[in-house]
Short mmCIF file of C-alpha atoms in Angstrom, two decimals:
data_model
loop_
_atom_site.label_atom_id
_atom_site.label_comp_id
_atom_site.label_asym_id
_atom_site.label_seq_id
_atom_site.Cartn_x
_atom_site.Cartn_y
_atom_site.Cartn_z
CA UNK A 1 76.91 43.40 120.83
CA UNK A 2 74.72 42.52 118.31
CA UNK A 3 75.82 40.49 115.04
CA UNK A 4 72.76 38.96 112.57
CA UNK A 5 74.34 37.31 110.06
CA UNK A 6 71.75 35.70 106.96
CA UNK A 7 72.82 31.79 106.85
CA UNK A 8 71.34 28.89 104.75
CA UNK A 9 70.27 25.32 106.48
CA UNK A 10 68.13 22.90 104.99
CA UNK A 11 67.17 24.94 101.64
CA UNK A 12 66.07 27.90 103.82
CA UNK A 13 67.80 30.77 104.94
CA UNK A 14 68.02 31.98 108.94
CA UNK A 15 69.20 34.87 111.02
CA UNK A 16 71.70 34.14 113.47
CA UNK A 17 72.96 36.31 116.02
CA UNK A 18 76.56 36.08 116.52
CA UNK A 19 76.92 38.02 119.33
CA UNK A 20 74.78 35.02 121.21
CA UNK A 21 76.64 32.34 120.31
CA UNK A 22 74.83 32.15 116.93
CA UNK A 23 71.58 31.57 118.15
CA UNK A 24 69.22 31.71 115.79
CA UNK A 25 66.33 34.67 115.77
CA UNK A 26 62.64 33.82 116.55
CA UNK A 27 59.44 35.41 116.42
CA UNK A 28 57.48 36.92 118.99
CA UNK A 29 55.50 33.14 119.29
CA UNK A 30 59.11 31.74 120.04
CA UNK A 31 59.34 30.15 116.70
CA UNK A 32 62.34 30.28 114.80
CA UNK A 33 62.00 32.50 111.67
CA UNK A 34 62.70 31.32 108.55
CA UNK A 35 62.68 32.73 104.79
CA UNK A 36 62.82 31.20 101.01
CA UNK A 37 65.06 33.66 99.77
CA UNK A 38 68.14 35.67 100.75
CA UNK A 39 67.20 39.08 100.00
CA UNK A 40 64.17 38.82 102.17
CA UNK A 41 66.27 37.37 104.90
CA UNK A 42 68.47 40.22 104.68
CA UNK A 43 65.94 43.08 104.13
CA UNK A 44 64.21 41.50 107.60
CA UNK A 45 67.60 41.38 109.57
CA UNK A 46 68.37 45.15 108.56
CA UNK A 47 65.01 46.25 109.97
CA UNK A 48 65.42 44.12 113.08
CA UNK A 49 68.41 45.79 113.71
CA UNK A 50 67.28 49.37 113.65
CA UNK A 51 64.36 48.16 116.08
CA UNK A 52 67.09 47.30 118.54
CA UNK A 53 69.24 50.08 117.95
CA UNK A 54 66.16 52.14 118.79
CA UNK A 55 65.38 49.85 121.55
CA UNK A 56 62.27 49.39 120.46
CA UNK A 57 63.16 45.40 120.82
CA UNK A 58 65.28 43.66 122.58
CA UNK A 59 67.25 40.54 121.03
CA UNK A 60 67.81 37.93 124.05
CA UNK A 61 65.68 35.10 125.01
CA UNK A 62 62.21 34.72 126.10
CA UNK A 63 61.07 34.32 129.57
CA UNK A 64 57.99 32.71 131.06
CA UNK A 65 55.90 34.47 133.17
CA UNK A 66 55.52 31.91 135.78
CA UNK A 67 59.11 30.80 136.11
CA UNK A 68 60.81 33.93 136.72
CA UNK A 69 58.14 34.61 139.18
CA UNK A 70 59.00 31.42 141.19
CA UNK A 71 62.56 32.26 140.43
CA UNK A 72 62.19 36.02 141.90
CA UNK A 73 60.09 34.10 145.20
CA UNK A 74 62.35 32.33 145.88
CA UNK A 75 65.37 34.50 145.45
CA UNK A 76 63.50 37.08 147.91
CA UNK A 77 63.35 34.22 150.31
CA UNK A 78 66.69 33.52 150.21
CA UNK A 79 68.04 37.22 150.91
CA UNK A 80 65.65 37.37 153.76
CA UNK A 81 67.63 34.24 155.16
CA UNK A 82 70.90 35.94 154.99
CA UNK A 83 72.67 37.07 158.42
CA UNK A 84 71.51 41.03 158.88
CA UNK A 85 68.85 41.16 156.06
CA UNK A 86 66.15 44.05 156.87
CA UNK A 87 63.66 41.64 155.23
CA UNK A 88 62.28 39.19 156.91
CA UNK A 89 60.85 35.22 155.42
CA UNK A 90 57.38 36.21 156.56
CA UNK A 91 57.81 39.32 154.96
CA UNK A 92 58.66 37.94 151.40
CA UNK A 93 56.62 34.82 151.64
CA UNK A 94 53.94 36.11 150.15
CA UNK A 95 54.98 35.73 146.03
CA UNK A 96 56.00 32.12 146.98
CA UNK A 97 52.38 31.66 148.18
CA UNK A 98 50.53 33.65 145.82
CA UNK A 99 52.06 31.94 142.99
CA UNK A 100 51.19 28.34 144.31
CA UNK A 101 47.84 29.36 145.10
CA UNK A 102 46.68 31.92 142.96
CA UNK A 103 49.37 32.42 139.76
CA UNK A 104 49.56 28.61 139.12
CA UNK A 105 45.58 28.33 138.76
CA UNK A 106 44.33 31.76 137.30
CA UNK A 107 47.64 33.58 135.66
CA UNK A 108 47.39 33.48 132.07
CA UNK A 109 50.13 31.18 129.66
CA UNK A 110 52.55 34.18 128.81
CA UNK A 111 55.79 35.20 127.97
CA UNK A 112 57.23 38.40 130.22
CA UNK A 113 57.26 40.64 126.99
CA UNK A 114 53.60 39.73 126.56
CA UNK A 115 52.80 40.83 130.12
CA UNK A 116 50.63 43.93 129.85
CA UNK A 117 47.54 45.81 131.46
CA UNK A 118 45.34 43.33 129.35
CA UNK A 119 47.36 40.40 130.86
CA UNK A 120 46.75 41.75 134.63
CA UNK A 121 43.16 42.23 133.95
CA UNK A 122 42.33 38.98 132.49
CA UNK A 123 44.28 37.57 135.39
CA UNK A 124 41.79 39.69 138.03
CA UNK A 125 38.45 38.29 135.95
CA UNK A 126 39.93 34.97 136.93
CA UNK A 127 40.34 35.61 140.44
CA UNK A 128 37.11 37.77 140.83
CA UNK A 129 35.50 35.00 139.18
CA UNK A 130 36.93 32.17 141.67
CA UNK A 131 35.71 35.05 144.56
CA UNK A 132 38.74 35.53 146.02
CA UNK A 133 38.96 38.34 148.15
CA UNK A 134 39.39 41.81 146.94
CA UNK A 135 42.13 42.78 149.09
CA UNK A 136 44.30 39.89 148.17
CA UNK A 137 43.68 40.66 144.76
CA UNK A 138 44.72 44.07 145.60
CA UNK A 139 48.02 42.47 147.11
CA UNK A 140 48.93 40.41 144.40
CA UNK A 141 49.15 43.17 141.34
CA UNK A 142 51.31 44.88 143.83
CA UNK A 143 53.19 41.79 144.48
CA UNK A 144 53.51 41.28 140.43
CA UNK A 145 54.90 45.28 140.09
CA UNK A 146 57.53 45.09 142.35
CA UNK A 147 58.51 41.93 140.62
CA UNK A 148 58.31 43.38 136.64
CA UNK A 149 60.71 46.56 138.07
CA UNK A 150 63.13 43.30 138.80
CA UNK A 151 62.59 41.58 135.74
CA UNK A 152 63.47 45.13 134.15
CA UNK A 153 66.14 45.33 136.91
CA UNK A 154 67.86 41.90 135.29
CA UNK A 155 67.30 43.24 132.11
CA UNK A 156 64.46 40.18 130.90
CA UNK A 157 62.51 42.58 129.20
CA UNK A 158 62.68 46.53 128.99
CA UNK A 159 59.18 47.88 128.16
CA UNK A 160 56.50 46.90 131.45
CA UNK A 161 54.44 50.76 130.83
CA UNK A 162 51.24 48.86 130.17
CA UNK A 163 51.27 46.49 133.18
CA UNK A 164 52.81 48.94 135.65
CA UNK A 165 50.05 51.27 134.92
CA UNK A 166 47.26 49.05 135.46
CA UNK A 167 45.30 48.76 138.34
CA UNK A 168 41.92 47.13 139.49
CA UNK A 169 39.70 49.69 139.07
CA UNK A 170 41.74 51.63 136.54
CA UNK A 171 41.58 52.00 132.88
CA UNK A 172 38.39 50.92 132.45
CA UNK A 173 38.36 48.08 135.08
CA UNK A 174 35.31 49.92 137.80
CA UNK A 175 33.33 46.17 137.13
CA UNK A 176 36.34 44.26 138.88
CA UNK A 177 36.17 46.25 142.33
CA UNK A 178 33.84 44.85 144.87
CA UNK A 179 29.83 45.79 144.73
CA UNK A 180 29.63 46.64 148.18
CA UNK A 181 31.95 49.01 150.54
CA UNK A 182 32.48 46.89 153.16
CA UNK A 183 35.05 44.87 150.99
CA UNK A 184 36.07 47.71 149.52
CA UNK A 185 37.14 49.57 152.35
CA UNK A 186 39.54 48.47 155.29
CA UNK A 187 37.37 46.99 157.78
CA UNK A 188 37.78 49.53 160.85
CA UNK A 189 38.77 47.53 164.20
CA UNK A 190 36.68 47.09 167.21
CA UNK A 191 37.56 48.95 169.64
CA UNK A 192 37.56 48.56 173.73
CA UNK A 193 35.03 50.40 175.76
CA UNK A 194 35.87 51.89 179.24
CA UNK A 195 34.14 49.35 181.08
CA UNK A 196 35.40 46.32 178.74
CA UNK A 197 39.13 47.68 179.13
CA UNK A 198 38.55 48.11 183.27
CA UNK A 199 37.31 44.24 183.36
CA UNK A 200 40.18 42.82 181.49
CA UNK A 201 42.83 44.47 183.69
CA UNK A 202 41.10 43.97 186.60
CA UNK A 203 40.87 39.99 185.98
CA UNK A 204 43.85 39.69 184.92
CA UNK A 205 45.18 41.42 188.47
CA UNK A 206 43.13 39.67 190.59
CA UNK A 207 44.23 36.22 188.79
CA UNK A 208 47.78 36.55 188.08
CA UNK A 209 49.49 34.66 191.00
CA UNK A 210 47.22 31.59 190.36
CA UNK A 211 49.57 30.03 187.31
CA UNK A 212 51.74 30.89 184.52
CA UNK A 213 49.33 31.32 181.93
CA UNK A 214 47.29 34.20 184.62
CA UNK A 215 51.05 36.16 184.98
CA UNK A 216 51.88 35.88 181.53
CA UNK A 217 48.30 37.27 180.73
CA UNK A 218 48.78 40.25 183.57
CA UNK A 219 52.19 40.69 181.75
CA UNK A 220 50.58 41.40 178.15
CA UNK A 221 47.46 43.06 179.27
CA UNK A 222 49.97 45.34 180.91
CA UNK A 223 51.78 46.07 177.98
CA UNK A 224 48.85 46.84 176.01
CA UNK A 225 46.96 48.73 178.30
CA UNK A 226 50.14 51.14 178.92
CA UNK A 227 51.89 51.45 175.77
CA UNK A 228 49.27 49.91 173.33
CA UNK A 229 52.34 47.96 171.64
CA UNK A 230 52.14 46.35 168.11
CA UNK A 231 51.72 42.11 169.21
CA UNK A 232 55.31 41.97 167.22
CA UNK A 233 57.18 44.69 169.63
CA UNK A 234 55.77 43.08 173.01
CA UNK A 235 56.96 40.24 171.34
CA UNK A 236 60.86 41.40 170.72
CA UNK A 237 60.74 43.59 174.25
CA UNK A 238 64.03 42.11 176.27
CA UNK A 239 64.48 42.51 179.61
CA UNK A 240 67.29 45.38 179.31
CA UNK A 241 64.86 47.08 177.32
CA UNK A 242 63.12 48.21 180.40
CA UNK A 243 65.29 51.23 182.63
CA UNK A 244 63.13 51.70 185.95
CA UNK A 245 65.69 54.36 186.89
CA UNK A 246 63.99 56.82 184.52
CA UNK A 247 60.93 54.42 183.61
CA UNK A 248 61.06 54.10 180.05
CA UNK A 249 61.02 51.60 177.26
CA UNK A 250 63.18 51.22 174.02
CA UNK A 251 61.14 50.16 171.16
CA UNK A 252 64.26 48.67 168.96
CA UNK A 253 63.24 45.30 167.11
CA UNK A 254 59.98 43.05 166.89
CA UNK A 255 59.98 39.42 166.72
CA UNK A 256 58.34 37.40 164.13
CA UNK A 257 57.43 33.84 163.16
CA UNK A 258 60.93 33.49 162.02
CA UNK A 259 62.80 35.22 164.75
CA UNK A 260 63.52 38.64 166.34
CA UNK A 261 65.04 41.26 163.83
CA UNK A 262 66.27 44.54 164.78
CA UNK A 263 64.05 46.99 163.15
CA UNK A 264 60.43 48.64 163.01
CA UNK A 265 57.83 48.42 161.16
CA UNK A 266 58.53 52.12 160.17
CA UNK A 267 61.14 55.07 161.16
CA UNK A 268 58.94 56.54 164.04
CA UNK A 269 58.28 52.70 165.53
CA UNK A 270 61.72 52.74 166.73
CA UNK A 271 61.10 54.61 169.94
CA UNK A 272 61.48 55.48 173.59
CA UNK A 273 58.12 55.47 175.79
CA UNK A 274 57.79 56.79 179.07
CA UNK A 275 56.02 55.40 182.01
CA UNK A 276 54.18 56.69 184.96
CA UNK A 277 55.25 55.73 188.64
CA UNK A 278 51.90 53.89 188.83
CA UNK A 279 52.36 51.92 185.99
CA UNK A 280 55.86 50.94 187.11
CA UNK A 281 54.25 48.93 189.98
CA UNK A 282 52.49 46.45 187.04
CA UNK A 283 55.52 46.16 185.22
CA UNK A 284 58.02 45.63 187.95
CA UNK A 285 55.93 43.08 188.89
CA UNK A 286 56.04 41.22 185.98
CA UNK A 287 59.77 41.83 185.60
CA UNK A 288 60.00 40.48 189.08
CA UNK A 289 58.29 37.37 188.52
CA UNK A 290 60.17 36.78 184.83
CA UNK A 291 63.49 37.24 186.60
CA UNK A 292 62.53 34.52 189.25
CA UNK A 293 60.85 32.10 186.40
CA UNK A 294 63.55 32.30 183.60
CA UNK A 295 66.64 34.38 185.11
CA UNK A 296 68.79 33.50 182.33
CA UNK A 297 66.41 33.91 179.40
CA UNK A 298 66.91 37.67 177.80
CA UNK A 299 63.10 38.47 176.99
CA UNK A 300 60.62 39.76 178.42
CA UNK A 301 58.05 37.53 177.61
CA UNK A 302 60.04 34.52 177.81
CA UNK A 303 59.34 31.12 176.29
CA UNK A 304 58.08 28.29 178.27
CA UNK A 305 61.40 26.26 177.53
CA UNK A 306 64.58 26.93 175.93
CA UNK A 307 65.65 30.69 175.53
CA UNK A 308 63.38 32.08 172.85
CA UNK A 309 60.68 34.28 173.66
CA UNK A 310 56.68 33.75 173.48
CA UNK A 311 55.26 32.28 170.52
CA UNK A 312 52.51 34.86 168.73
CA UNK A 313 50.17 32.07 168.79
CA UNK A 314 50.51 31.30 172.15
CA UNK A 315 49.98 35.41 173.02
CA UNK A 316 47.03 35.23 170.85
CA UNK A 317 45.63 31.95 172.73
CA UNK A 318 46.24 33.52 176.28
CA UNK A 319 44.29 37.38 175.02
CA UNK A 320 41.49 35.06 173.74
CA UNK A 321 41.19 33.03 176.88
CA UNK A 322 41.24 35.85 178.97
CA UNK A 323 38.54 37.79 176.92
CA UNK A 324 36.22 34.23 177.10
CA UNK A 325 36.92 34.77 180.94
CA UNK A 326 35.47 37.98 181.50
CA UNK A 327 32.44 37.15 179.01
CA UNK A 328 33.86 38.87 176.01
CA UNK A 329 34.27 35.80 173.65
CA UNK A 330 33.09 32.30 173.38
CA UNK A 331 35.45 29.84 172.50
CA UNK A 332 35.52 26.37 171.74
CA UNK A 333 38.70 24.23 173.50
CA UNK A 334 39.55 21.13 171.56
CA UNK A 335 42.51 18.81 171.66
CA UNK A 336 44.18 18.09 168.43
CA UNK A 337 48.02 16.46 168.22
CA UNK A 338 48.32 16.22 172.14
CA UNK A 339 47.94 19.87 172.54
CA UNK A 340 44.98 22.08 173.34
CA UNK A 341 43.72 23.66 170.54
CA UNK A 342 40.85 26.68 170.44
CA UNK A 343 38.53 28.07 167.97
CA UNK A 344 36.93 31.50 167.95
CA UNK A 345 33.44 31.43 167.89
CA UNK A 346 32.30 34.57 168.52
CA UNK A 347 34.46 37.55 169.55
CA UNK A 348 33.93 41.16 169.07
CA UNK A 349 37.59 41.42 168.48
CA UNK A 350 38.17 38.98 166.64
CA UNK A 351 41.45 39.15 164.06
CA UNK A 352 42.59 41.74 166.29
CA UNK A 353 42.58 40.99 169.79
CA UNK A 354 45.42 42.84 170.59
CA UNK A 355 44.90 45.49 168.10
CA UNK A 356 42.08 46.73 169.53
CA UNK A 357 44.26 47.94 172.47
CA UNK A 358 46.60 49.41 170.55
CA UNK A 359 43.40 51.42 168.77
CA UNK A 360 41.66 52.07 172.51
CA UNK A 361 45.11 53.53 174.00
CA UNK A 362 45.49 55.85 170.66
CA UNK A 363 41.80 56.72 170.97
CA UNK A 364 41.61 58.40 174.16
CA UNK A 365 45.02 60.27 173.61
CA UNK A 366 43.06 61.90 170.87
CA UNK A 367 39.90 62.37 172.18
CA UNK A 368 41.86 64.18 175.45
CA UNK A 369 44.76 65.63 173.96
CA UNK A 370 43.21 69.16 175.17
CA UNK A 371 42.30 68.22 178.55
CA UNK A 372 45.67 66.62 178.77
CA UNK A 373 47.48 69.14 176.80
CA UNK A 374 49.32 66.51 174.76
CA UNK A 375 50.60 67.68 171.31
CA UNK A 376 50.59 65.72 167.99
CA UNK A 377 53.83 65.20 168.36
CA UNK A 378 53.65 63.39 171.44
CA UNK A 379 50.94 61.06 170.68
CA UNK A 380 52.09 60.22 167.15
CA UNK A 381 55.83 59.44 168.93
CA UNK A 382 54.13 57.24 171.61
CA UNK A 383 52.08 55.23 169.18
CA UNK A 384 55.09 54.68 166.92
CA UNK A 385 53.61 56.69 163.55
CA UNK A 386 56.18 59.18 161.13
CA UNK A 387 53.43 61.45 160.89
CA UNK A 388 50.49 62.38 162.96
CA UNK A 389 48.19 62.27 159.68
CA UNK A 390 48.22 58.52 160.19
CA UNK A 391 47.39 58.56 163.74
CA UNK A 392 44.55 60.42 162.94
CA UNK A 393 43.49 58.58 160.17
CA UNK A 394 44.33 55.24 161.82
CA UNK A 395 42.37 56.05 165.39
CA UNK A 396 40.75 59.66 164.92
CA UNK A 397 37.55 58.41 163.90
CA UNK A 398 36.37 55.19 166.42
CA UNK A 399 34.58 56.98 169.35
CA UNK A 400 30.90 57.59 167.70
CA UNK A 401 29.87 59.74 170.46
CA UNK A 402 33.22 61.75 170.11
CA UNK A 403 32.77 62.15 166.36
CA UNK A 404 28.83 63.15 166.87
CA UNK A 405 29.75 66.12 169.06
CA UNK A 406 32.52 66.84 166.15
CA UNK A 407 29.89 66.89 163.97
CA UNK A 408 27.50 68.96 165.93
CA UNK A 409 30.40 71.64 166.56
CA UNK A 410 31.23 71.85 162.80
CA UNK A 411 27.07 72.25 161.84
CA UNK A 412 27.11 74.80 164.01
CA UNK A 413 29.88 76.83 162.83
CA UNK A 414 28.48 76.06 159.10
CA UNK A 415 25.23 77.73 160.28
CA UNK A 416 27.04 80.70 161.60
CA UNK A 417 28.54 80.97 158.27
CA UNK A 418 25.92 80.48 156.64
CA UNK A 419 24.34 83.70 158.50
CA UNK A 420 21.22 81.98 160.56
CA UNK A 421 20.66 82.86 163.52
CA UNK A 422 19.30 81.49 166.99
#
């Protein structure tokens, strides 16, 4: 409760709040206030009191910005840590490194009940100005509203309207988006053709009893080509996830830089898949040849040594190698700490090598759901979307002859509405 009491020291007189272990009051700049006589004192502490009884301010002390950022980075890091959290460290990484790299630099000197729209945008002139990427920019205001709704959570400050409402772009802010549309936008993935998809898989067949590297490429190509997993769920696939009595896969957890976690990247990710007799022959062979290599090791894809499962850059290295095989990147091998090391030179794919898969499987469900008579619902649940409205929007619109003879179809009809005729 709140107690400001008018007290004397050194010849002037100060408000003290009682009810904070007499801490004395300070202004807005974090000075302490002080006044020459009494009555003015007093006449200041009665107003400040009806301003917090109205909660129009808030009597406690003033936080920095910057350190209960760091403070809430951190403290998401450490929840992630704990035994069953649903978050993962990768997940909540992010503030820790936006606020070394970007916050420390660019954030403006503030107090959290000085953070407003004004304070986000001068932030985002900083940023723009230092070109850093639209999307991250993007990513960090979000980043910075989750973490006022804490702040207001802890009860640091009550009022964050201004700089909850503000976006880039919003209120005002058109000149800090991007000039063109290509940074705009989402880039759209590269997708397989036909005949880039059929060389792949049949390299990767022909090669895989040569080494480890070949079966463990035959293995994910497999994967992709039949299920078009995320790189995280191949990943996190055990070997009892697999039931060739029925031939299906559970989709039940993924596995990240820091570890498998039971969960999905969303509701409809968790999933059972179904699998064709055919396709049971390339996966039973790669089971087969697991079992044999690393019986007591429970995934899938399991680890070279010790009983984790394959590292995501060591997935990524094998897809790339495999595309500079068959003439679909060019690569250049280097050896860096006593290991082999690789850099992408040129790759149509590149930043989504296994994506693209994952876009090329969705793609042709959609482009022959009639011919196949497969239903939204089906295609959505195999792909691992809530709703088929993402499917569509994620993988409806690749094939450019596909969307062309949309196009045609729907001038067409417009022309028959339209009352011409032929």
């Amino acid at each position: 409760m709140t107690d400001l009491k008018v007290t004397k020291r050194k010849g002037t007189y100060v408000i003290q709040d009682y009810g904070n272990n007499r801490k004395q009051v300070r202004d807005k700049h974090n000075k302490k206030l002080t006044f020459t006589n009494r009555r003015t004192a007093e006449a200041y502490a009665k107003e400040l009191l009806g301003a917090i009884e109205r909660k129009e301010f808030k009597l406690t002390d003033r936080h920095k910005f910057m350190d209960k950022f760091k403070e809430y980075g951190n403290f998401r890091i450490e929840m992630a840590e704990q035994p069953g959290a649903r978050d993962s460290v990768h997940g909540v990484s992010g503030y820790k490194s936006y606020h070394d790299k970007y916050l420390i630099p660019f954030f403006p000197d503030v107090y959290l009940d000085e953070t407003d729209g004004q304070t986000l945008e001068r932030f985002v002139v900083a940023l723009k100005a230092a070109k850093v990427a639209h999307k991250t920019n993007v990513n960090i205001i979000q980043h910075i509203h989750t973490f006022l709704r804490w702040c207001m959570f802890k009860k640091y400050h009550h009022d964050f309207s201004s700089a909850l409402q503000w976006k880039i772009g919003k209120h005002g802010s058109s000149y800090l988006l991007p000039d063109n549309d290509d940074e705009l936008y989402e880039k759209e993935t590269e997708v397989l053709t036909n005949e880039e998809a059929n060389k792949v898989l049949a390299y990767v067949k022909e090669n895989r009893d040569k080494s480890r590297d070949d079966a463990m490429a035959y293995g994910i190509f497999t994967m992709l080509a039949c299920f078009g997993l995320r790189s995280s769920e191949i990943r996190g696939l055990k070997k009892t996830s697999f039931n060739f009595d029925n031939n299906t896969v559970s989709i039940k957890g993924v596995n990240l830089r820091t570890g498998y976690v039971n969960k999905t990247k969303n509701r409809g990710s968790r999933r059972t898949i179904a699998f064709t007799p055919r396709q049971a022959e390339h996966i039973k062979w790669f089971a087969d040849y697991m079992f044999k290599k690393r019986e007591f090791n429970k995934w899938f894809f399991s680890g070279a040594r010790g009983d984790g499962a394959m590292s995501e850059y060591y997935s990524r290295r094998i897809i790339y190698k495999t595309y500079e095989a068959v003439g679909l990147a060019k690569l250049r091998w280097y050896t860096q700490a006593n290991t082999s090391q690789y850099e992408v030179i040129d790759c149509r794919f590149k930043g989504s090598p296994s994506k693209t898969w994952r876009h090329y499987v969705a793609l042709n469900m959609i482009n022959n759901m009639e011919v196949l008579k497969l239903t939204p619902n089906q295609i959505k649940q195999r792909v691992g979307h809530t709703r088929w409205t993402t499917t569509v929007d994620r993988y409806g619109n690749h094939n450019e002859a596909s969307t062309n003879d949309a196009n045609k179809i729907v001038a067409d009809k417009v022309d028959l509405a339209l009352g011409y005729k032929y």
